[in-house]
Coordinates of C-alpha atoms in Angstrom, one line a residue:
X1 CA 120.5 82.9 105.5
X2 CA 121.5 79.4 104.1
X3 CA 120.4 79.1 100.4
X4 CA 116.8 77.6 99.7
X5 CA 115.2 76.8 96.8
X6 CA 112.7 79.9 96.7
X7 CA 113.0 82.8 94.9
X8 CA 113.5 86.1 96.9
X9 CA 109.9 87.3 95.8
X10 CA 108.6 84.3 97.0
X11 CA 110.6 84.5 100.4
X12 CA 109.3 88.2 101.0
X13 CA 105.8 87.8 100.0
X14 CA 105.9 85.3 102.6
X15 CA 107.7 86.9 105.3
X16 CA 105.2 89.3 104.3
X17 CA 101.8 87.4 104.4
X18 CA 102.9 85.7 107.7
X19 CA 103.5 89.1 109.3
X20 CA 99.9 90.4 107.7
X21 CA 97.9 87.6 109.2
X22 CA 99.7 86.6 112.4
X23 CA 101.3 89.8 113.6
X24 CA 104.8 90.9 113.8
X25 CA 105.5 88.2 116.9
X26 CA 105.3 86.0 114.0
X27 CA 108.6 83.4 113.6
X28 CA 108.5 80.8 110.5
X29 CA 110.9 78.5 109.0
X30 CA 111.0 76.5 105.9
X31 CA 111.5 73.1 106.3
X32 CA 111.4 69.6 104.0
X33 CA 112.5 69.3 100.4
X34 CA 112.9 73.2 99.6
X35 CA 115.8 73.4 101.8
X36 CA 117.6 70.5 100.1
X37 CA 119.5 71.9 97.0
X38 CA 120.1 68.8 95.9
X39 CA 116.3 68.1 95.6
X40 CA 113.7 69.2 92.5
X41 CA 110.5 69.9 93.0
X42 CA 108.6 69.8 95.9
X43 CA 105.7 71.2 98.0
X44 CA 106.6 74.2 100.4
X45 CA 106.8 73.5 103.4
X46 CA 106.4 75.8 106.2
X47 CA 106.0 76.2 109.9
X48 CA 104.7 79.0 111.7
X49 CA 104.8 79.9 115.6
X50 CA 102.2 82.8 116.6
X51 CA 101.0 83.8 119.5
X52 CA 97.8 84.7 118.2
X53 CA 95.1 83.2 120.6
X54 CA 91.7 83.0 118.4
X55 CA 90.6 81.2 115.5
X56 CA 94.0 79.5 113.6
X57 CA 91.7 77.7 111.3
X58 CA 90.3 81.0 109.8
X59 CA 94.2 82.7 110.1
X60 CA 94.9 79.3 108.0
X61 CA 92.9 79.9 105.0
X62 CA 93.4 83.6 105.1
X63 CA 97.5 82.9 105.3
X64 CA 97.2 80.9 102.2
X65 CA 94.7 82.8 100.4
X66 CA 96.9 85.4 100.3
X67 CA 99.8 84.0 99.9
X68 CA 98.9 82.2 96.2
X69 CA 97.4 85.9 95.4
X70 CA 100.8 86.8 95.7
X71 CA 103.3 83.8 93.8
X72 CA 100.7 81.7 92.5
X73 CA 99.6 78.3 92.7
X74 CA 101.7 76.2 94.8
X75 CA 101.3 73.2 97.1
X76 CA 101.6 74.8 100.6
X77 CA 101.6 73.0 103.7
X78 CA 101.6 75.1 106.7
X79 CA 102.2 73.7 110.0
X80 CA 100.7 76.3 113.0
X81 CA 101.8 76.6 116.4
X82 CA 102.4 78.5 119.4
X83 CA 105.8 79.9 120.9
X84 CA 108.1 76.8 122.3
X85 CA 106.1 74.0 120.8
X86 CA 108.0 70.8 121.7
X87 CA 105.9 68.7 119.8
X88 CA 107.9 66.1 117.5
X89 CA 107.0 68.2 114.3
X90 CA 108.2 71.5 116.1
X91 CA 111.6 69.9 116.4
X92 CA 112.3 68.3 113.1
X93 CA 110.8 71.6 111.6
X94 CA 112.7 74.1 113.6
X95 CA 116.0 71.4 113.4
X96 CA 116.4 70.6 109.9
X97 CA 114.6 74.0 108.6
X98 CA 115.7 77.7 107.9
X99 CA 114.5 80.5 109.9
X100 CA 112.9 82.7 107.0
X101 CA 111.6 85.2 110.2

């Protein structure tokens, strides 16, 4: 995997959390400024495709609940969608991110 700027706790308890909530069909990258190593700082940002077919709002909050149990307070945004999402976010996401699972 190309180098990030996340800790290997941090990678695993999400690979972790993502797989908890949304199954093991799970797939997520990290995309934006945390896979810059140039860069300081920075929200995470991730993006998630699932499968999962009832309430993603609820699977949301649960996602990140869990996740700052497990490495703290952080500024998360978590982009949700299903398998093969073409939308413009799916593509720069998927493009210019690293496949964490």
């Amino acid at each position: 995997m190309k180098p990030v700027r996340l800790t290997e706790e941090e990678i695993k308890a999400i690979v972790e959390t993502a797989k908890e909530v949304f199954g093991n069909d799970v797939k997520v990258w990290l995309f934006g400024s945390r896979v810059d190593l140039t860069k300081r700082g920075g929200d995470i940002d991730l993006y998630i495709e699932t499968p999962f077919k009832g309430d993603i709002l609820d699977k949301k909050l649960t996602f990140l609940v869990r996740l700052e149990d497990k490495i703290g307070e952080q500024r998360i945004d978590l982009i949700i969608r299903k398998p093969n999402a073409d939308d413009e976010i799916a593509k720069i996401a998927k493009a210019s991110g690293v496949r964490l699972f």
